Amino acid sequence: MKTTNTNQSLLARSMAAVWHPCTQMKRHETLPLVPIARADGIWLTDCNGRRFIDGVSSWWVNLFGHNEPRIKAAISTQMNSLEHVMLAGFTHEPVVHLSEQLGELTGLGHAFYGSDGASATEIALKMAAHFWLNIGLPEKNRFVYLADSYHGETAGALSVTDVPIFRTAYAPLVRENFSVLSPDPRLAAEEETAEQYTARALADLERVLQNHADEIAALIIEPLVQGAVGMAMYDPVYLTQARILCDKYQVLLIADEIAVGFGRTGSMFACEQAAIKPDLICLSKGITGGYLPLAVVLCTDVIYQAFYADDTAKAFLHSHSYTGNALACAAALATLQIFRDDDVIVQNRIKAAAMNQVFAPLKAHPRVQHWRQRGMIWAFDVVDAPPGFAQKYFQNALNAGVLLRPVGNTVYFMPPYIIDLAQTEQLTSAALLALEASLQA
Ligand SMILES: *Cc1c(COP(=O)(O)O)cnc(C)c1O
């Protein structure tokens, strides 16, 4: 009884003092916040001792589970020597080491740091436009983005994000850019094959590049999976061809691997599956294993060299207070070490194949369509979902012991990589229970 009272006061205090993200706060009059006390592995434990499987890796950031001893140790050790120093005019071992490793992994270089994913998007957009300015083409300062794209919610990032509910209220603050067809094959016309649809999406991209290349700095793209719209998965051939078109029309390619990077789609980076190298890459979310905010943009040497000059105005004069935070870099280095020590990419491939078997009853459910999987992401759409389905499903899933947060009528799983098959069975049963409960009128 005592804990319940304490929790009620925690919820009331949270409602009074905290403005929760991506939330109509009034909803919490009827849907109480969930007070989390602890987390370990794939489990979140609330203040009453109820446990939930973290089926979305705490908004896609947690790779190796909560309470991961190696990442904790790395942060703790780093804290003994240096927690933070400004990165303008100063440097330190963790940021250099991390930049070297990310350079090796991406084939790009000169890592520029921010904190959240949206700061990486801002950095990449500014860097791309400034690159063209520095080489004498200042009119190349607009961007191409895919329909249904998501690149973050700061003002610049919103200008390349196609999610009306995030964008409409801020329309006067947001610059117009060029939107092209999404390669999501679910958008194919009835008589059209997926291949034909991909070709049509590429033709749309080429039309915009052909007509506007002289005002376009870059194409920004979520490689292989458009996450926020509801895990739209598309063919790598679109990326391969988009790279060719960017080269043909002299437009930079920005790969936003904030969600898909660090093994999520089955390779370290999603671009590898299309055998392409972007001009700029944005990384964040999983980079610290879900421990601390960190974002980074790496670029080609050609871009870097365009800023390297005697003239200060040619420099990339962008900064955030916590740029290159030493604790966050230590967490990222530990995360990369786990990838090597545990052979994560290979092990995930084996695990995902086995998990597909476990998910079979869900896939076979008569109201499930467009079942799809790439790496450690699974998603499906619910046919004839009732109004308010996402909210209902979220609540019913919690009742069944799982954190799942559908987007519209799409339910997805993005579990921490350490999930095992027994836990996958629990996840499947809970997802089925929640589905049945949410389909009831
Ligand atoms: C989450 C996300 C972002 C924004 O990252 P934040 O840390 O939420 O600012 C940008 N791009 C993609 C693809 C994302 O999934």
JSON list of N, CA, C and O in Angstrom, two decimals, residues 7 37 68 109 112 154 160 244 283 297-298 307 360 363 379 424:
[
{"chain": "A", "resi": 7, "resn": "ASN", "atom": "N", "xyz": [3.96, 5.94, -5.35]},
{"chain": "A", "resi": 7, "resn": "ASN", "atom": "CA", "xyz": [3.92, 6.04, -6.81]},
{"chain": "A", "resi": 7, "resn": "ASN", "atom": "C", "xyz": [2.93, 7.08, -7.26]},
{"chain": "A", "resi": 7, "resn": "ASN", "atom": "O", "xyz": [3.17, 7.81, -8.20]},
{"chain": "A", "resi": 37, "resn": "ALA", "atom": "N", "xyz": [11.35, 2.04, -11.93]},
{"chain": "A", "resi": 37, "resn": "ALA", "atom": "CA", "xyz": [12.29, 2.11, -10.81]},
{"chain": "A", "resi": 37, "resn": "ALA", "atom": "C", "xyz": [13.66, 1.56, -11.20]},
{"chain": "A", "resi": 37, "resn": "ALA", "atom": "O", "xyz": [14.70, 2.09, -10.78]},
{"chain": "A", "resi": 68, "resn": "GLU", "atom": "N", "xyz": [24.09, -3.01, -18.36]},
{"chain": "A", "resi": 68, "resn": "GLU", "atom": "CA", "xyz": [25.13, -3.78, -19.06]},
{"chain": "A", "resi": 68, "resn": "GLU", "atom": "C", "xyz": [26.47, -3.55, -18.34]},
{"chain": "A", "resi": 68, "resn": "GLU", "atom": "O", "xyz": [26.95, -2.41, -18.27]},
{"chain": "A", "resi": 109, "resn": "GLY", "atom": "N", "xyz": [35.41, 10.24, -42.45]},
{"chain": "A", "resi": 109, "resn": "GLY", "atom": "CA", "xyz": [36.34, 10.73, -41.46]},
{"chain": "A", "resi": 109, "resn": "GLY", "atom": "C", "xyz": [35.91, 12.03, -40.78]},
{"chain": "A", "resi": 109, "resn": "GLY", "atom": "O", "xyz": [34.80, 12.50, -40.96]},
{"chain": "A", "resi": 112, "resn": "PHE", "atom": "N", "xyz": [32.38, 14.78, -36.41]},
{"chain": "A", "resi": 112, "resn": "PHE", "atom": "CA", "xyz": [31.91, 16.01, -35.78]},
{"chain": "A", "resi": 112, "resn": "PHE", "atom": "C", "xyz": [30.78, 15.63, -34.83]},
{"chain": "A", "resi": 112, "resn": "PHE", "atom": "O", "xyz": [29.80, 15.00, -35.23]},
{"chain": "A", "resi": 154, "resn": "THR", "atom": "N", "xyz": [14.03, 19.23, -34.63]},
{"chain": "A", "resi": 154, "resn": "THR", "atom": "CA", "xyz": [14.45, 20.63, -34.56]},
{"chain": "A", "resi": 154, "resn": "THR", "atom": "C", "xyz": [14.08, 21.28, -35.90]},
{"chain": "A", "resi": 154, "resn": "THR", "atom": "O", "xyz": [13.74, 20.58, -36.85]},
{"chain": "A", "resi": 160, "resn": "VAL", "atom": "N", "xyz": [13.13, 18.43, -43.44]},
{"chain": "A", "resi": 160, "resn": "VAL", "atom": "CA", "xyz": [13.33, 17.22, -44.25]},
{"chain": "A", "resi": 160, "resn": "VAL", "atom": "C", "xyz": [12.58, 16.03, -43.63]},
{"chain": "A", "resi": 160, "resn": "VAL", "atom": "O", "xyz": [12.86, 14.88, -43.94]},
{"chain": "A", "resi": 244, "resn": "ILE", "atom": "N", "xyz": [23.98, 6.55, -57.41]},
{"chain": "A", "resi": 244, "resn": "ILE", "atom": "CA", "xyz": [24.38, 6.84, -58.79]},
{"chain": "A", "resi": 244, "resn": "ILE", "atom": "C", "xyz": [23.76, 8.16, -59.27]},
{"chain": "A", "resi": 244, "resn": "ILE", "atom": "O", "xyz": [24.43, 8.99, -59.88]},
{"chain": "A", "resi": 283, "resn": "LEU", "atom": "N", "xyz": [25.00, 9.50, -37.10]},
{"chain": "A", "resi": 283, "resn": "LEU", "atom": "CA", "xyz": [24.90, 8.38, -36.16]},
{"chain": "A", "resi": 283, "resn": "LEU", "atom": "C", "xyz": [24.48, 8.91, -34.80]},
{"chain": "A", "resi": 283, "resn": "LEU", "atom": "O", "xyz": [24.85, 10.01, -34.40]},
{"chain": "A", "resi": 297, "resn": "VAL", "atom": "N", "xyz": [28.55, 13.09, -36.90]},
{"chain": "A", "resi": 297, "resn": "VAL", "atom": "CA", "xyz": [28.50, 13.13, -38.36]},
{"chain": "A", "resi": 297, "resn": "VAL", "atom": "C", "xyz": [29.92, 12.92, -38.86]},
{"chain": "A", "resi": 297, "resn": "VAL", "atom": "O", "xyz": [30.85, 13.59, -38.40]},
{"chain": "A", "resi": 298, "resn": "LEU", "atom": "N", "xyz": [30.09, 11.98, -39.80]},
{"chain": "A", "resi": 298, "resn": "LEU", "atom": "CA", "xyz": [31.38, 11.80, -40.46]},
{"chain": "A", "resi": 298, "resn": "LEU", "atom": "C", "xyz": [31.19, 12.13, -41.94]},
{"chain": "A", "resi": 298, "resn": "LEU", "atom": "O", "xyz": [30.09, 11.97, -42.48]},
{"chain": "A", "resi": 307, "resn": "PHE", "atom": "N", "xyz": [36.55, 22.99, -46.25]},
{"chain": "A", "resi": 307, "resn": "PHE", "atom": "CA", "xyz": [36.46, 23.88, -45.08]},
{"chain": "A", "resi": 307, "resn": "PHE", "atom": "C", "xyz": [37.84, 24.28, -44.55]},
{"chain": "A", "resi": 307, "resn": "PHE", "atom": "O", "xyz": [37.95, 25.14, -43.70]},
{"chain": "A", "resi": 360, "resn": "ALA", "atom": "N", "xyz": [6.18, -16.94, -35.71]},
{"chain": "A", "resi": 360, "resn": "ALA", "atom": "CA", "xyz": [5.28, -17.48, -36.74]},
{"chain": "A", "resi": 360, "resn": "ALA", "atom": "C", "xyz": [3.78, -17.38, -36.41]},
{"chain": "A", "resi": 360, "resn": "ALA", "atom": "O", "xyz": [2.99, -16.99, -37.27]},
{"chain": "A", "resi": 363, "resn": "LYS", "atom": "N", "xyz": [2.64, -13.88, -37.10]},
{"chain": "A", "resi": 363, "resn": "LYS", "atom": "CA", "xyz": [2.64, -13.62, -38.54]},
{"chain": "A", "resi": 363, "resn": "LYS", "atom": "C", "xyz": [1.40, -14.23, -39.21]},
{"chain": "A", "resi": 363, "resn": "LYS", "atom": "O", "xyz": [0.86, -13.68, -40.16]},
{"chain": "A", "resi": 379, "resn": "ALA", "atom": "N", "xyz": [8.08, -5.88, -38.06]},
{"chain": "A", "resi": 379, "resn": "ALA", "atom": "CA", "xyz": [6.90, -5.03, -38.07]},
{"chain": "A", "resi": 379, "resn": "ALA", "atom": "C", "xyz": [5.77, -5.70, -38.82]},
{"chain": "A", "resi": 379, "resn": "ALA", "atom": "O", "xyz": [6.00, -6.55, -39.67]},
{"chain": "A", "resi": 424, "resn": "THR", "atom": "N", "xyz": [11.64, -14.21, -26.45]},
{"chain": "A", "resi": 424, "resn": "THR", "atom": "CA", "xyz": [10.92, -13.93, -27.70]},
{"chain": "A", "resi": 424, "resn": "THR", "atom": "C", "xyz": [9.55, -14.60, -27.67]},
{"chain": "A", "resi": 424, "resn": "THR", "atom": "O", "xyz": [8.56, -14.05, -28.17]}
]
